[in-house]
XYZ file of C-alpha atoms in Angstrom:
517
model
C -17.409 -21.272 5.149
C -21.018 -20.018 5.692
C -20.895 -16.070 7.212
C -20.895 -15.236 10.929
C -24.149 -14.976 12.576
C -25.371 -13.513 15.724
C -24.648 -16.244 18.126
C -21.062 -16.907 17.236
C -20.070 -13.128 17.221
C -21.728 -12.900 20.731
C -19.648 -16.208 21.442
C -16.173 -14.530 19.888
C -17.190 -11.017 21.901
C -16.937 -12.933 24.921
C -14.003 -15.095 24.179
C -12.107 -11.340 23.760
C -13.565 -10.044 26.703
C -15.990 -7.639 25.106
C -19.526 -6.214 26.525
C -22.129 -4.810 25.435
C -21.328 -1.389 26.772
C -17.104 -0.879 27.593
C -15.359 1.793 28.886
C -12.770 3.826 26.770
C -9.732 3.630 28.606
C -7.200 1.398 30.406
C -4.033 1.409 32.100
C -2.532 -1.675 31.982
C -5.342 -4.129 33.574
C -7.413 -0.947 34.915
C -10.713 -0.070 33.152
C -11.920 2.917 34.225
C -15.247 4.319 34.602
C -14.988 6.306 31.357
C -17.959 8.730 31.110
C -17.648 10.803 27.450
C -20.058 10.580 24.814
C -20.994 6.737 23.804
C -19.368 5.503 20.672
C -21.215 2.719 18.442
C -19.435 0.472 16.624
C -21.834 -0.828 13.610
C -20.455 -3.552 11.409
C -20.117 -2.080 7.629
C -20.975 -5.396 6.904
C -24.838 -5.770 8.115
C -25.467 -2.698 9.088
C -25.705 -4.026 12.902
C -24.808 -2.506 16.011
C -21.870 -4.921 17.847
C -21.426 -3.217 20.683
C -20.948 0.210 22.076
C -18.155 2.439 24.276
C -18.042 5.182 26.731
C -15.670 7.013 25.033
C -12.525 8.575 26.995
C -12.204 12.414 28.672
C -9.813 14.751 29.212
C -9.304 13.683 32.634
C -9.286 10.246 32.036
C -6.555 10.797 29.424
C -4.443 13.049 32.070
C -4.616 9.769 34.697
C -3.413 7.633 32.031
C 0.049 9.889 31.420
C 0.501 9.878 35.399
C 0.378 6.205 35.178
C 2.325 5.593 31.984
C 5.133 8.405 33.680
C 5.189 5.393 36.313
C 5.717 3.042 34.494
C 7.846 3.795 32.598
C 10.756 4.253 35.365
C 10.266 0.761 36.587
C 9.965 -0.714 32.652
C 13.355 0.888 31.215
C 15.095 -0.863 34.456
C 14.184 -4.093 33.114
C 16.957 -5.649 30.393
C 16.071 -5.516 26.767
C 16.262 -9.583 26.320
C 13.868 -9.766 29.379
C 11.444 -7.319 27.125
C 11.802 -9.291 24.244
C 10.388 -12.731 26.276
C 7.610 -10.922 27.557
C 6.561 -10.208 23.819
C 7.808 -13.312 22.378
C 5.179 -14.576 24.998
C 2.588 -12.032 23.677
C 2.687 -13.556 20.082
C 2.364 -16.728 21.559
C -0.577 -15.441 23.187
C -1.920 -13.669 19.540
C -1.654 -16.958 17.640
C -4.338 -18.581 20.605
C -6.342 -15.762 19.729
C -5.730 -15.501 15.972
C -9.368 -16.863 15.083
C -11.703 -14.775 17.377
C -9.704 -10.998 16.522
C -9.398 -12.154 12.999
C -12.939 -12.721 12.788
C -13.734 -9.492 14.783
C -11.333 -7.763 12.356
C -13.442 -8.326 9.451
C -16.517 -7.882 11.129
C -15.954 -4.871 12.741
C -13.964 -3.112 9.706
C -15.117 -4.761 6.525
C -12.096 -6.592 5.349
C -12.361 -9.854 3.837
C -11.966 -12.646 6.598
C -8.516 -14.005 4.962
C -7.270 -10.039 4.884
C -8.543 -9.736 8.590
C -6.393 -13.191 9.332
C -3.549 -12.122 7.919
C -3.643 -8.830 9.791
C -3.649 -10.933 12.818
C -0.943 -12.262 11.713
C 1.195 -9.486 10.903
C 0.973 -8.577 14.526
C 2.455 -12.113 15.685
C 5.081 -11.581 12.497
C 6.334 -8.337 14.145
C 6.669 -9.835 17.368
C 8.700 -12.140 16.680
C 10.917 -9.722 14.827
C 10.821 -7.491 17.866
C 12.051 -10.425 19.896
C 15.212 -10.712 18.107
C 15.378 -7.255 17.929
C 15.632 -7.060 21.791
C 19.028 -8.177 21.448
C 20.693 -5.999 18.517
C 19.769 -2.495 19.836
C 23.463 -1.598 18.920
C 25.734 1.799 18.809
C 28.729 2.653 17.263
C 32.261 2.419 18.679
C 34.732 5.006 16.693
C 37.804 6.468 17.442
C 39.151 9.223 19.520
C 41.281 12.182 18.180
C 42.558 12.141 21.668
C 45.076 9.698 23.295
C 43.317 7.629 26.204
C 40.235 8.350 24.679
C 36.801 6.150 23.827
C 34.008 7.051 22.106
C 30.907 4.883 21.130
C 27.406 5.893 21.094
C 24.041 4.121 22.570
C 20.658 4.280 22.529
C 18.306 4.667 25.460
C 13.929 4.662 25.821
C 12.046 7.843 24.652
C 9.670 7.330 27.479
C 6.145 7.580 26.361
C 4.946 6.485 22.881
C 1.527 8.189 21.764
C -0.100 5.638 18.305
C -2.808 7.456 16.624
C -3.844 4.436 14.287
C -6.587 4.299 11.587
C -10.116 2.105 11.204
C -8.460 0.172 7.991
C -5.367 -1.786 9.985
C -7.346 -1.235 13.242
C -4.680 -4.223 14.978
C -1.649 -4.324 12.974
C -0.067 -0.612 13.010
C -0.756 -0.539 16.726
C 1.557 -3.580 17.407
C 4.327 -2.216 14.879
C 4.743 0.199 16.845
C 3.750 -1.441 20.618
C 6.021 -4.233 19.760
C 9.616 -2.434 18.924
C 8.555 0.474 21.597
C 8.408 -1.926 24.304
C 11.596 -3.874 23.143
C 13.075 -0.793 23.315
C 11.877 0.098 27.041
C 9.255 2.239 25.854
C 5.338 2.603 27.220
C 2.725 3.070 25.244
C -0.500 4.567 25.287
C -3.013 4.053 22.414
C -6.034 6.258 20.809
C -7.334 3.862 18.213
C -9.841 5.033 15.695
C -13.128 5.228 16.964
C -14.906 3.555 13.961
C -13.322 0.485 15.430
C -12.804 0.551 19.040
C -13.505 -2.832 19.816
C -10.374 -4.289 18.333
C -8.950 -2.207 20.551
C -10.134 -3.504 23.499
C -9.811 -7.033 22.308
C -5.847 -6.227 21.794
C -5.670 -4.351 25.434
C -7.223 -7.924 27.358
C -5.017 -10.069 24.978
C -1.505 -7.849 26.037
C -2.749 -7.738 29.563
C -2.908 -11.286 30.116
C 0.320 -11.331 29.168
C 1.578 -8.444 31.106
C 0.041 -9.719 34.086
C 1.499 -12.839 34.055
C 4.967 -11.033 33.878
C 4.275 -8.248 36.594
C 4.543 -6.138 34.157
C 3.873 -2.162 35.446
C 0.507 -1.272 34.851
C 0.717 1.502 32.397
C 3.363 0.236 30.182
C 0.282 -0.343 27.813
C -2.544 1.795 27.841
C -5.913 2.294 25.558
C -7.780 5.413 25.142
C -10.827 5.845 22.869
C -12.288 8.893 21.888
C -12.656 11.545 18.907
C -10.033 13.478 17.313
C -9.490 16.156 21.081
C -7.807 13.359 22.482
C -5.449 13.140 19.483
C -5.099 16.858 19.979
C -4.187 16.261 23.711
C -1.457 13.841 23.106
C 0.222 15.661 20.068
C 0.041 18.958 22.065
C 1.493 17.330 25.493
C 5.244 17.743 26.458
C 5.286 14.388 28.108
C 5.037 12.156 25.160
C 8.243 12.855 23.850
C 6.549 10.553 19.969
C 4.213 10.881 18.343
C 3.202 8.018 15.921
C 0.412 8.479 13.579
C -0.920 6.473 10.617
C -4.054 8.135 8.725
C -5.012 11.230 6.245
C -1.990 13.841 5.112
C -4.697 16.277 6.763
C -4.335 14.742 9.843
C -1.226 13.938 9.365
C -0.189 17.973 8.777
C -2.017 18.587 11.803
C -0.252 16.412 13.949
C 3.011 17.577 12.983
C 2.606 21.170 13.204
C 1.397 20.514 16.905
C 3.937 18.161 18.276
C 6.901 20.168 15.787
C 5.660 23.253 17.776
C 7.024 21.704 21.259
C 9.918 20.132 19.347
C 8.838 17.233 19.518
C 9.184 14.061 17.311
C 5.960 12.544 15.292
C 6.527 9.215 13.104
C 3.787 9.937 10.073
C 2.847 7.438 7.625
C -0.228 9.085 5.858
C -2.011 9.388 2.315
C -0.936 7.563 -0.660
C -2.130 7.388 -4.460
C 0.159 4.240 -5.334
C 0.895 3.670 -9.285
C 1.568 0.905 -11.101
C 3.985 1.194 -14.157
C 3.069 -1.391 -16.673
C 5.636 -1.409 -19.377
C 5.534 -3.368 -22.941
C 7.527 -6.016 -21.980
C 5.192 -6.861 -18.509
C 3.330 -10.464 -17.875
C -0.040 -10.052 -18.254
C -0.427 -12.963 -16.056
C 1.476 -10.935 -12.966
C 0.031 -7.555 -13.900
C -3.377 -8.638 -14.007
C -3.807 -10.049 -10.416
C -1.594 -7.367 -8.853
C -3.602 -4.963 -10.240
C -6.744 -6.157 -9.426
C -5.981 -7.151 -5.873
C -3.730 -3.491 -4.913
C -6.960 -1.897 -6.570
C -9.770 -3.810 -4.783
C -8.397 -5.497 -1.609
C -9.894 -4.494 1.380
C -12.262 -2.361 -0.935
C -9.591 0.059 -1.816
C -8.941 0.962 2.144
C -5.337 0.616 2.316
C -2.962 3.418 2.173
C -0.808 1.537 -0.035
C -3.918 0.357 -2.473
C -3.085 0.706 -6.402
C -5.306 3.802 -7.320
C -2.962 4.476 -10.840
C -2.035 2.075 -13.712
C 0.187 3.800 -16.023
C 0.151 2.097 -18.976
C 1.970 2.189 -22.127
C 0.024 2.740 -25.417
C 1.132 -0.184 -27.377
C -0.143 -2.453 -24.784
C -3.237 -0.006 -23.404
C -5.768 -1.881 -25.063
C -4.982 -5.454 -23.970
C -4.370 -4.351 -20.265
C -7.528 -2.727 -19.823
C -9.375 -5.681 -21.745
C -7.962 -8.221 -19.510
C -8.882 -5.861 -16.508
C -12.276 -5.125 -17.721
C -12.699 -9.216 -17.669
C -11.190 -9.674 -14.840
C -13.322 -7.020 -12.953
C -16.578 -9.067 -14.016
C -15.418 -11.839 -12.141
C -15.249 -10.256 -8.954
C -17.935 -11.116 -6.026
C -18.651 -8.325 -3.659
C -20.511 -9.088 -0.677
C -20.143 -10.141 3.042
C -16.243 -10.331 3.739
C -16.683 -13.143 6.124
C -17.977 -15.085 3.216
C -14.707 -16.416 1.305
C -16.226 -16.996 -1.424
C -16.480 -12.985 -1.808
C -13.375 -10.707 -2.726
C -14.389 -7.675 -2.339
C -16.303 -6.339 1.313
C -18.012 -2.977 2.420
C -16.497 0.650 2.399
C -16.385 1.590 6.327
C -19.436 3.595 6.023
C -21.413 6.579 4.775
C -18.932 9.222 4.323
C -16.596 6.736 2.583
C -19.451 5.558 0.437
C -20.084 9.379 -0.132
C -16.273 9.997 -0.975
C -16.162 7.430 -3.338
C -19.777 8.863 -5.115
C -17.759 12.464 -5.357
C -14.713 11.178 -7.148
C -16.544 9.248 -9.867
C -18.635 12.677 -10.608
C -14.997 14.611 -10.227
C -13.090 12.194 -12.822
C -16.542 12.398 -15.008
C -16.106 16.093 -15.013
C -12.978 16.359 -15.908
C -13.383 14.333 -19.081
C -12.387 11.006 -17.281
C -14.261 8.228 -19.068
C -15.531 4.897 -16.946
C -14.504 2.008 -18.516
C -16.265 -0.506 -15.593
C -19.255 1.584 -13.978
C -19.548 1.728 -10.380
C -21.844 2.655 -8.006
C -23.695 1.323 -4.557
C -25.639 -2.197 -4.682
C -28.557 -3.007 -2.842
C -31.042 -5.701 -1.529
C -30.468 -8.755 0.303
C -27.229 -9.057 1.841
C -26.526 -5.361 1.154
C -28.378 -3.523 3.742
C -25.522 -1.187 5.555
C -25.250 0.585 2.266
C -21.754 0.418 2.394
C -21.210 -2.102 -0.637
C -19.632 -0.954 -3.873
C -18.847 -1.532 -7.198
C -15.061 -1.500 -7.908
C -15.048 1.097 -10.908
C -12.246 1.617 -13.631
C -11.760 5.375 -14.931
C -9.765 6.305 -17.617
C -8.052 9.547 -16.658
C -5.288 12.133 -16.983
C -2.923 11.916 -14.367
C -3.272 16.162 -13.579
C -6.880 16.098 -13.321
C -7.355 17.441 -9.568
C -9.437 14.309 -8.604
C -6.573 12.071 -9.701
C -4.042 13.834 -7.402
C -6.074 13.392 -4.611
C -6.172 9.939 -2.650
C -9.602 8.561 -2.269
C -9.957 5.763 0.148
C -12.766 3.122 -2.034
C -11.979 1.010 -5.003
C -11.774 3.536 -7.782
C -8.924 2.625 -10.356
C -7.261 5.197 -12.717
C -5.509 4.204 -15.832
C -3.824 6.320 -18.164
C -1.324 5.914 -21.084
C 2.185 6.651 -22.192
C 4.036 6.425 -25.326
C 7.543 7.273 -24.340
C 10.372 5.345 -22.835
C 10.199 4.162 -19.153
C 11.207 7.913 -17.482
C 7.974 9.680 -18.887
C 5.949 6.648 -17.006
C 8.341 7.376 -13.852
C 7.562 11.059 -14.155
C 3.635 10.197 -14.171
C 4.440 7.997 -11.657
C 5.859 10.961 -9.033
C 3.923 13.513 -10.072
C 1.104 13.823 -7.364
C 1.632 14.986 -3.866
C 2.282 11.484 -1.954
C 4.973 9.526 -1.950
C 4.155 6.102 -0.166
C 4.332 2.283 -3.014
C 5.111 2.210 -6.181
C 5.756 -0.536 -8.715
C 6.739 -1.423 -11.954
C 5.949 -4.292 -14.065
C 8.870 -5.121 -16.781
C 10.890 -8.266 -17.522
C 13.530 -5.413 -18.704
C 16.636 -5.144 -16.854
C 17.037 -1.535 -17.391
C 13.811 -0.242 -16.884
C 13.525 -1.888 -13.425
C 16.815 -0.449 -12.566
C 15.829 2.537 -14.049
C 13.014 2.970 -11.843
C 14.925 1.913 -8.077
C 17.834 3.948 -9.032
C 17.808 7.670 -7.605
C 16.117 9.233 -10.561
C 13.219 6.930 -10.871
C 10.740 6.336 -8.002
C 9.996 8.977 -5.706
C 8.243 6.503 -3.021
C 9.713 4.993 -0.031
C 8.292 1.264 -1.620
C 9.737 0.620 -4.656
C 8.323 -2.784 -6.102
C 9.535 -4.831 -9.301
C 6.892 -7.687 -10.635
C 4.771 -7.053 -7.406
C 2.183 -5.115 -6.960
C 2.272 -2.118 -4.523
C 0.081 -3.270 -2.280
C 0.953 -5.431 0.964
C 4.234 -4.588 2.347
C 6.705 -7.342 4.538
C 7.403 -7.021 8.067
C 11.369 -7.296 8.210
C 11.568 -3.580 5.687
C 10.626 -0.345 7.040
C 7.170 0.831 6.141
C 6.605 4.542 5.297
C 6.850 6.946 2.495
C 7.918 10.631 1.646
C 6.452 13.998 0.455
C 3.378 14.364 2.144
C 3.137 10.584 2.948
C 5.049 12.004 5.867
C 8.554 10.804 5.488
C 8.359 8.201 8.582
C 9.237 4.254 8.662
C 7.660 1.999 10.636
C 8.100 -2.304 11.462
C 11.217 -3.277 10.265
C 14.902 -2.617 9.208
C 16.533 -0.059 11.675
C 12.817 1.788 11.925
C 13.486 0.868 15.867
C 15.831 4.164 16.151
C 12.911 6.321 16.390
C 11.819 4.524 19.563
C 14.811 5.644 21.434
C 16.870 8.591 22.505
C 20.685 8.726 20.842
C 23.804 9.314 23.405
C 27.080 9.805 22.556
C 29.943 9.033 25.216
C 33.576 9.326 25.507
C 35.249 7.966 28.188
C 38.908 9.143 28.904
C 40.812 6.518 30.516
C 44.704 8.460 30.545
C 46.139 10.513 33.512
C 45.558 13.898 31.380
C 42.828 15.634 30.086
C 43.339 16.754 26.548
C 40.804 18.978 25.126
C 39.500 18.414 21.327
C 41.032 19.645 18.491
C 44.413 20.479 19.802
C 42.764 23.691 22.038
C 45.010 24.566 25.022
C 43.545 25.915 28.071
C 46.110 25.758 30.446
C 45.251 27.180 34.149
């Protein structure tokens, strides 16, 4: 397809319900007259201004709480099942729209139009998983010590969910955890990042026409856009009982210490520096393209993007040959263009970021095996586009151990059997996708058995990037240790109560105590 131009991004602006100046918050279908500093959002991909937003204040953000605190008494009255339509009818309402915030995805981020797409897509995928899910939020029933005695346990609404999400899935994360929240009888109240807050907005119109529809509370899903002291405000505030937040182990750490200081609960999926174990017995043919694509998909902007091949030596040579090839083939340019496969870094700083750690890994004796750098000239003129670069590198150089968010690719050897690759493999700080490429039975069982992987995504024959909805998403160490989209991660979304009921004409007391009056 040729790229976007002007006229059909104005025409897909409108279609979402996007101006050329918004405001930066919203309860439900209620835009207020936001008046904080103006935010710019300028597409990575031309350098271009799309349109701008007056970001959120502090006072704007405490009238959002009062309404969500509404809401939320009226929206954990309504069944579960009756939740579940409303969002069954919201991914209805995604798939009309797929085309426009796909498109606006990519533009507005830098992801390739296909990745963009398919991010759209996730959000319809976990949806529909929520919508089943609205009718299996089960307890336990157990057994009483005492005669006449029942015991089971249930699960009731938090209240109010606070989503800090990040620029690189600016759509997806926020309806993982939208979707099961609101299943679960949850509100929700969004600060999106504010290098892209006009996917934001374009989600808010979408879920409102829904919610409308439905008389749906106003406040049940709310938007606010601003810097980091609104993130501050809703991890430091009592009446947001979760806190979910997807970015940097800095902020991540941050976010913790302030909502673990009112004892409250934070769901953190942060950093990772994912590896991929490539054994002698691997397929080059399935190593090669999962490398590739973990390493430069979405220009190395995902949190579970390959940024470690561990290698072994009798097989070093061959891998990075067929890499090295492989990496010549690769067209970098606009990532609305499908014939391209690799788009822009977000901007500056990342572009910056990505400069530093090719000078670190130099430094520390790391030697470049396919140069990067920044392109210019036509159809480069944000300054964002990159060269995907290959490093080899020592797994404890400092620069290694730290996760930096471009397409930068670290390979390294071993020479041992399969548990001195797993030990490479866990030995940095973050804990989020892993993977191992063998056609041996005992090395992949090796590696998901509880001395291998330290990562809460394990992968065999797959790369580690891209992750399905129906298991939990997350990792440990200072990933952050929480799970998000599927499996049981729906727990976190609600409050645990256990109840016994005594149904006899006594009232024995537990453990065989006597208290007799």
């Amino acid at each position: 397809m040729s790229t976007i131009g002007s006229e059909e991004m104005k025409g897909i602006l409108a279609q979402l319900g996007i101006q050329s100046t918004n405001s930066g918050a919203s309860t439900g279908s209620n835009w207020m007259n936001t008046t904080g500093a103006k935010i710019d959002s300028i597409s990575p991909v031309d350098g271009k201004l799309i349109a701008s937003v007056n970001s959120a204040t502090a006072a704007d953000y405490n009238a959002l709480i009062e309404k969500a605190q509404g809401a939320f008494v009226e929206w954990r009255k309504i069944p579960a099942p009756k939740r579940g339509e409303i969002v069954r009818q919201l991914a209805e309402r995604i798939r009309f729209y797929k085309e426009p915030l796909g498109k606006l995805v990519s533009y507005e981020m830098g992801k390739s139009l296909q990745e963009g797409l398919g991010e759209v897509q996730e959000m319809i995928d976990i949806c529909d998983f929520a919508v089943g899910l609205s009718r299996q939020l089960y307890g336990l029933t157990m057994h009483s010590e005492r005669p006449g005695h029942r015991m089971y346990e249930q699960y009731h609404p938090l209240g109010i969910v606070g989503i800090i999400s990040a620029f690189n899935f600016p759509v997806a994360v926020w309806n993982w955890n939208t979707a099961l929240a609101w299943v679960c009888g949850d509100v929700c109240i969004w600060k999106p990042s504010e290098k892209t807050p006009l996917t934001a907005i374009a989600c808010q119109r979408i879920t409102q026409e829904v919610f409308e529809a439905n008389g749906v509370p106003e406040g049940v899903s709310n938007v606010i856009i601003g810097d980091a002291e609104i993130g501050k405000l809703m991890a430091n505030d009592g009446r947001v009982p979760l806190i979910s937040a997807t970015g940097s182990t800095r902020m991540g750490k941050s976010v913790g210490a302030a909502v673990g200081e009112r004892l409250g609960r934070s769901l953190l999926e942060l950093g990772g520096n994912n590896a991929i174990i490539i054994t002698p017995s691997a397929d080059l043919k399935m190593v090669v393209p999962g490398a590739v694509f973990g390493a430069v998909g979405t220009a190395g902007q995902r949190c579970t993007s390959t940024r470690r091949l561990i290698v072994h030596a009798s097989i070093y040579d061959k891998v990075t040959e067929a890499l090295t090839s492989a990496y010549k083939q690769l067209s970098i340019g606009n990532p609305l263009d499908q014939n391209n496969h690799v788009g822009p870094l977000i901007d500056q700083e990342a572009v910056n970021n990505y400069l530093h750690a090719i000078e670190a890994a130099q430094k520390e004796g790391g030697k470049v095996l396919v140069e990067g750098g920044v392109l210019s000239g036509p159809g480069y003129e944000s300054g964002c586009y990159v060269k995907p670069c290959i490093i080899e590198a020592e797994n404890h150089f400092a620069i290694v151990q730290h996760e930096t968010f471009a397409p930068i690719l670290y390979v390294m050897k071993y020479s041992g059997d399969v548990y001195e690759a797993i030990a490479l493999q866990n030995g940095v700080p973050q804990g989020l996708s892993s993977a191992i490429m063998t056609n041996e039975l005992k090395e992949s069982e090796a590696f998901l058995a509880a001395a291998g992987s330290d990562c809460g995504i394990a992968n065999v024959n797959i790369g580690t990037s891209g992750a399905e909805i129906g298991g939990a998403f997350g990792g440990e160490k200072e990933t952050g240790g929480g799970r998000e989209s599927g499996s049981d991660a729906w727990k976190v979304y609600m409050r645990r109560q256990t109840n016994t009921i005594n149904y006899s004409d006594s009232l024995p007391l537990a453990q065989g105590i006597k208290f007799d009056l």
